[in-house]
Short mmCIF file of C-alpha atoms in Angstrom, two decimals:
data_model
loop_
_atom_site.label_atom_id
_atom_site.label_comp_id
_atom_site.label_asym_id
_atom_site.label_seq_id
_atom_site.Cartn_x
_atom_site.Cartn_y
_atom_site.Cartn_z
CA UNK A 1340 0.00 0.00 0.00
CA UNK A 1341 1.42 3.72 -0.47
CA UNK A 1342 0.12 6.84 0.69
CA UNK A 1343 1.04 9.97 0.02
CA UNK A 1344 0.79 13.30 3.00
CA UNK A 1345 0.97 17.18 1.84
CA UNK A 1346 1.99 18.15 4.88
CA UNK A 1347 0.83 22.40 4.04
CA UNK A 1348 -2.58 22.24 1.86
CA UNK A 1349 -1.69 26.37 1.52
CA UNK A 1350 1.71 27.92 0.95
CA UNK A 1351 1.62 31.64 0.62
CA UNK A 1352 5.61 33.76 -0.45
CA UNK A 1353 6.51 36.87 -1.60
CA UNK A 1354 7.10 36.91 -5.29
CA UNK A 1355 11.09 36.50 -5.32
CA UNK A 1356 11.23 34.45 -2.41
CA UNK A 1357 11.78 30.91 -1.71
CA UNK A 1358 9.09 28.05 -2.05
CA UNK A 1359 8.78 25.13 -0.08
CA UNK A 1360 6.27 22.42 -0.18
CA UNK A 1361 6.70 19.58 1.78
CA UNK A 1362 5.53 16.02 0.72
CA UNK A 1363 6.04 12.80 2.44
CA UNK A 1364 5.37 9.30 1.16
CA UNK A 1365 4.74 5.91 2.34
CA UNK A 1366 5.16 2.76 0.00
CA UNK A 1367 5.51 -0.83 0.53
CA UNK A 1368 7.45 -0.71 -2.69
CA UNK A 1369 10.82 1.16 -4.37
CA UNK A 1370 8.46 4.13 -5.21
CA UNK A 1371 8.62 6.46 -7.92
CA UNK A 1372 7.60 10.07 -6.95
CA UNK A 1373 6.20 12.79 -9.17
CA UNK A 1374 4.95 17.20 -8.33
CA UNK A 1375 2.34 17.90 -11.01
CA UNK A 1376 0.85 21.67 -10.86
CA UNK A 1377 -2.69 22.39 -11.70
CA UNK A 1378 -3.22 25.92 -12.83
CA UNK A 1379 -6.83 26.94 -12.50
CA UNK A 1380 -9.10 25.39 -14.98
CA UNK A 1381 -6.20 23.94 -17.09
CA UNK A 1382 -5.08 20.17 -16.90
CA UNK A 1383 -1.99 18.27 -14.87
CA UNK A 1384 1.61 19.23 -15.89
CA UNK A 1385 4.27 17.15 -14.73
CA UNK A 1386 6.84 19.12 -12.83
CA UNK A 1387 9.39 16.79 -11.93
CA UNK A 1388 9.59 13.05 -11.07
CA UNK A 1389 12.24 10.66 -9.18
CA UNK A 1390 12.53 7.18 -10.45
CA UNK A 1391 15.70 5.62 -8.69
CA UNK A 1392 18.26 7.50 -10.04
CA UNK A 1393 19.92 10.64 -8.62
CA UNK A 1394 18.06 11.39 -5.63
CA UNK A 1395 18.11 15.44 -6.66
CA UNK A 1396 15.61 15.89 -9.78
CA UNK A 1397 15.64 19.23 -11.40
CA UNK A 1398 11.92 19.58 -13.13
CA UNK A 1399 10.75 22.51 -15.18
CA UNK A 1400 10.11 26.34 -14.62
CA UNK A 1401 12.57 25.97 -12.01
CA UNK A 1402 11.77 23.87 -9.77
CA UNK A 1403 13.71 21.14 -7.97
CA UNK A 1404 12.81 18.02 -5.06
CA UNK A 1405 15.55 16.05 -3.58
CA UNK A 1406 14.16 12.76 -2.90
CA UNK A 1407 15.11 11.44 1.77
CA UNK A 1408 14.67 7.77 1.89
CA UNK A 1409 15.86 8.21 5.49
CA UNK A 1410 12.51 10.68 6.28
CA UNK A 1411 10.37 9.67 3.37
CA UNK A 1412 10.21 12.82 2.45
CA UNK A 1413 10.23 14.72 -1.55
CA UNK A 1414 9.55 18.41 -0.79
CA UNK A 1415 9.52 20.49 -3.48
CA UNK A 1416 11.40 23.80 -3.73
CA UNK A 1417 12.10 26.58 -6.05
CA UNK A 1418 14.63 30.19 -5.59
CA UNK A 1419 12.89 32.07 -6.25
CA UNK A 1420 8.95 32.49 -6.76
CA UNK A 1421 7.00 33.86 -9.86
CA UNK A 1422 4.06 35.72 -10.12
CA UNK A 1423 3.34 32.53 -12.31
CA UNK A 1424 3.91 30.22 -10.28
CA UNK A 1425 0.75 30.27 -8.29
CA UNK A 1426 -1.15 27.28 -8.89
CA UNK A 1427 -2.53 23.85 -6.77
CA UNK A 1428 0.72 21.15 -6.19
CA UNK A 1429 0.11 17.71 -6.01
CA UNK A 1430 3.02 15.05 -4.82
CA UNK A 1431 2.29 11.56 -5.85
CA UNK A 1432 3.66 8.11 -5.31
CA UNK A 1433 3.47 5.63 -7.53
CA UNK A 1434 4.75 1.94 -6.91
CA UNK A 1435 2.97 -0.75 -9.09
CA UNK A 1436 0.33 0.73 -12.07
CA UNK A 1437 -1.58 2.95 -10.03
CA UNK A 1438 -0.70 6.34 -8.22
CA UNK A 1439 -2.33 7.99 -5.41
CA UNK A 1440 -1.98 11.82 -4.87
CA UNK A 1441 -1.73 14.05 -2.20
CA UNK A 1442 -4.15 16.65 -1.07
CA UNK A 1443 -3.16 19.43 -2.58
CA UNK A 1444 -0.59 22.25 -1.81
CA UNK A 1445 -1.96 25.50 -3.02
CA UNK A 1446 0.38 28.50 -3.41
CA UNK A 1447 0.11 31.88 -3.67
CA UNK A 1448 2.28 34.43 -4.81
CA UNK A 1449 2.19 37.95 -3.28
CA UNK A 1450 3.63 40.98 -5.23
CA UNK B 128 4.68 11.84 -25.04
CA UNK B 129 1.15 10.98 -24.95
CA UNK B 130 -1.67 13.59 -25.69
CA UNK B 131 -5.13 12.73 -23.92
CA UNK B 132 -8.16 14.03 -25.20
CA UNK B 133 -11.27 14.15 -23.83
CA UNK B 134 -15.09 14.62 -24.34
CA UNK B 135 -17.17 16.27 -23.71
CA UNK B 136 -14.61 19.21 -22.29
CA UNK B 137 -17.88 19.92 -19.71
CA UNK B 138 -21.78 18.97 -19.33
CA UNK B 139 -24.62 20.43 -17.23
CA UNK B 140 -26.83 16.98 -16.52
CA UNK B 141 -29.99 16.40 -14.91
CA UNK B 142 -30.50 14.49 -11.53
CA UNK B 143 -31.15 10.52 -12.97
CA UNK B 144 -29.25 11.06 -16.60
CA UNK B 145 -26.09 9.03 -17.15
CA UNK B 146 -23.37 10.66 -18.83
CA UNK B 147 -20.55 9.02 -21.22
CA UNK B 148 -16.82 10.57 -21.38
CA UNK B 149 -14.52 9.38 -24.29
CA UNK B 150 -10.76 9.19 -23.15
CA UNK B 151 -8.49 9.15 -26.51
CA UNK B 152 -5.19 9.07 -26.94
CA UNK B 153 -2.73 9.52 -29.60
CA UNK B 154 -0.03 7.03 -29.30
CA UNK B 155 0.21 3.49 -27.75
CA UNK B 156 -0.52 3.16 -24.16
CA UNK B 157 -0.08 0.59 -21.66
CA UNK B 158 -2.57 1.42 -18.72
CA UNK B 159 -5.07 3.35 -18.71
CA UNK B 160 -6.96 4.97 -15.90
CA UNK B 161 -9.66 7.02 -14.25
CA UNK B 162 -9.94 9.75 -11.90
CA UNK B 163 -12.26 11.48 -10.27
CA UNK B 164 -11.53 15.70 -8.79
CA UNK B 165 -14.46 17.01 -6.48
CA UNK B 166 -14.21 20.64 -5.96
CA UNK B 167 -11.51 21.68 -4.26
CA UNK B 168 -10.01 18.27 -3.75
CA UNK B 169 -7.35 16.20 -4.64
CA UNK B 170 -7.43 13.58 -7.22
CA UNK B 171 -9.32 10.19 -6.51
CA UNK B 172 -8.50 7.18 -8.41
CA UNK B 173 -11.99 5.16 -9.34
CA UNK B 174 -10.73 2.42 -11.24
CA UNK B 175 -7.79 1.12 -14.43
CA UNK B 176 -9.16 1.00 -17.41
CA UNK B 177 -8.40 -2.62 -18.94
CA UNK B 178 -8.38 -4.00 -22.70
CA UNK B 179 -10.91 -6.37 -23.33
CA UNK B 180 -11.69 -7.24 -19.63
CA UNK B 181 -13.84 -6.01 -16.88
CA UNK B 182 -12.30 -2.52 -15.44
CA UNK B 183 -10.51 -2.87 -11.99
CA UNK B 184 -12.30 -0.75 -9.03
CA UNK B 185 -10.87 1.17 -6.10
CA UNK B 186 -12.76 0.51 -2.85
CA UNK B 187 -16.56 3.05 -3.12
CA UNK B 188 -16.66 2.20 -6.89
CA UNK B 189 -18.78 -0.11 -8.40
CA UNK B 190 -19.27 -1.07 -11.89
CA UNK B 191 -23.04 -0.26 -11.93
CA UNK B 192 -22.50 3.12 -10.95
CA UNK B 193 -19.11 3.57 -13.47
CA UNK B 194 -19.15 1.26 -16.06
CA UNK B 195 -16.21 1.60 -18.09
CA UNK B 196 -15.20 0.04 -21.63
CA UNK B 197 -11.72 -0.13 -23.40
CA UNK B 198 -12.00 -1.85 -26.63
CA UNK B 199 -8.54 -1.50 -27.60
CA UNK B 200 -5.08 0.09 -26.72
CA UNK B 201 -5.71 3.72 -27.08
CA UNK B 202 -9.92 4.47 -25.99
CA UNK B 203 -11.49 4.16 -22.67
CA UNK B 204 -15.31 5.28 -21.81
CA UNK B 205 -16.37 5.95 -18.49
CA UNK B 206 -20.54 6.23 -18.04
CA UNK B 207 -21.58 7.79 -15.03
CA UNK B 208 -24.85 6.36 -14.23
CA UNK B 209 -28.23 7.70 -12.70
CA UNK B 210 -26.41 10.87 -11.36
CA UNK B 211 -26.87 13.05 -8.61
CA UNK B 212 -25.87 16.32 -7.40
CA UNK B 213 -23.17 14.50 -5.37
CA UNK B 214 -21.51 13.07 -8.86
CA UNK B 215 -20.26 17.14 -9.85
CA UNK B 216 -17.08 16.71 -10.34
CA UNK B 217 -14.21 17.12 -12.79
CA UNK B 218 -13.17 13.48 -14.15
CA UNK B 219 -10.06 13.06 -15.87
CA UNK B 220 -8.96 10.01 -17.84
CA UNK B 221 -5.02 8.76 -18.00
CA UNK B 222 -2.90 6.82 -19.35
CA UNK B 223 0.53 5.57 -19.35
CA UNK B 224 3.46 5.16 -21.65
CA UNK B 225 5.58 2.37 -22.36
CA UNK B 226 8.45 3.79 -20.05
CA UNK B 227 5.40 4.27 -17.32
CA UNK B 228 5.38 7.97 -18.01
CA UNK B 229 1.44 9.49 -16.36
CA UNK B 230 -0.27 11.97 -18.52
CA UNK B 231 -3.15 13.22 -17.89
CA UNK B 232 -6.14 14.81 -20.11
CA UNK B 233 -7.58 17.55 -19.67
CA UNK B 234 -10.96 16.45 -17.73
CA UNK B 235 -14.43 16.34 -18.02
CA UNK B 236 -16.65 18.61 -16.06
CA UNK B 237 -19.76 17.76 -14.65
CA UNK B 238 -22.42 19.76 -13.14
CA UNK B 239 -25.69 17.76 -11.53
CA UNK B 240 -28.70 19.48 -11.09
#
């Protein structure tokens, strides 16, 4: 079984400022991890995913998760937040053919 | 990549109607899936789509209520049956690729009245 916690379901920075949404998994199996955003009304992009291989993925627009066996943990962070960046964040752990998603992180980004 | 398209893109139903969504996609899949998005929620998994064989349910889905067909490799239907106001909801339709690569369409969504 695998299970996935969002441990923030709302993140609110500064635009400029540092983003950090935490994420931690549990999986009966080698797991493979994956951030997808969800801007409003549009569909799933895949940020980033880890599959067993280096255990710091670099994703697009900037984003980056650095996958903790030892706290079974894949937060996601960025440098520095854009304007654009607000959106809903979903961490999800796959292990086996289906995937099960977390709550939801939603972040906003202040001017 | 995979491209996942959907229809109807959105529906307004009445109470006791069932509702068919067509899940395409463009290039060779191996599984296919669907989810279900209340508002303001996260994404629940309601069952893999399978070729040629009954679809495989999570646990508060039943086939009566979301029967689902996939007649070959690369279209899945999911009919959501005698609805209620309760069955609003965005439902999206997945699939993945042969290196086990998730996309995800766009979604379907419903309003209940």
């Amino acid at each position: 079984a695998q299970s996935v916690t969002q441990l923030d379901s709302h993140v609110s920075v500064s635009e400029g400022t540092p983003v950090l949404l935490r994420c931690n998994y549990s999986s009966s199996y080698s797991p493979s991890l994956f951030w997808y955003v969800q801007h409003p009304n549009k569909g799933l992009q895949l940020l980033l995913k880890y599959t067993s291989a280096a255990t710091l993925v670099k994703g697009i627009n900037g984003f980056e998760a650095e996958f903790k066996k030892s706290e079974t943990s894949f937060h996601l962070t960025k440098p520095s937040a854009h304007m654009s960046d607000a959106a809903e964040y979903f961490c999800v752990v796959t292990g086996g053919n289906d995937m099960r998603f977390g709550a939801g992180t939603r972040l906003t980004v202040k001017p | 990549s995979a491209v996942i398209s959907q229809k109807p893109s959105r529906d307004i139903c009445q109470r006791g109607t069932s509702l068919t969504i067509q899940c395409q996609v463009d290039s060779q899949v191996t599984m296919m899936f669907w989810y279900r998005q209340q508002p303001g929620q996260s994404l629940t998994l309601i069952a893999t789509a399978n070729q040629g064989s009954e679809a495989t349910y999570e646990s508060g889905f039943v086939i009566d209520k979301f029967p689902i067909s996939r007649p070959n490799l690369t279209f899945s239907t999911l009919t959501v049956s005698n609805m209620s106001p309760e069955d609003s909801s965005i439902y999206l339709c997945s699939a993945t690729d042969l290196v086990y690569e998730q996309f995800f369409g766009p979604g379907t969504r419903l309003t209940v009245l």
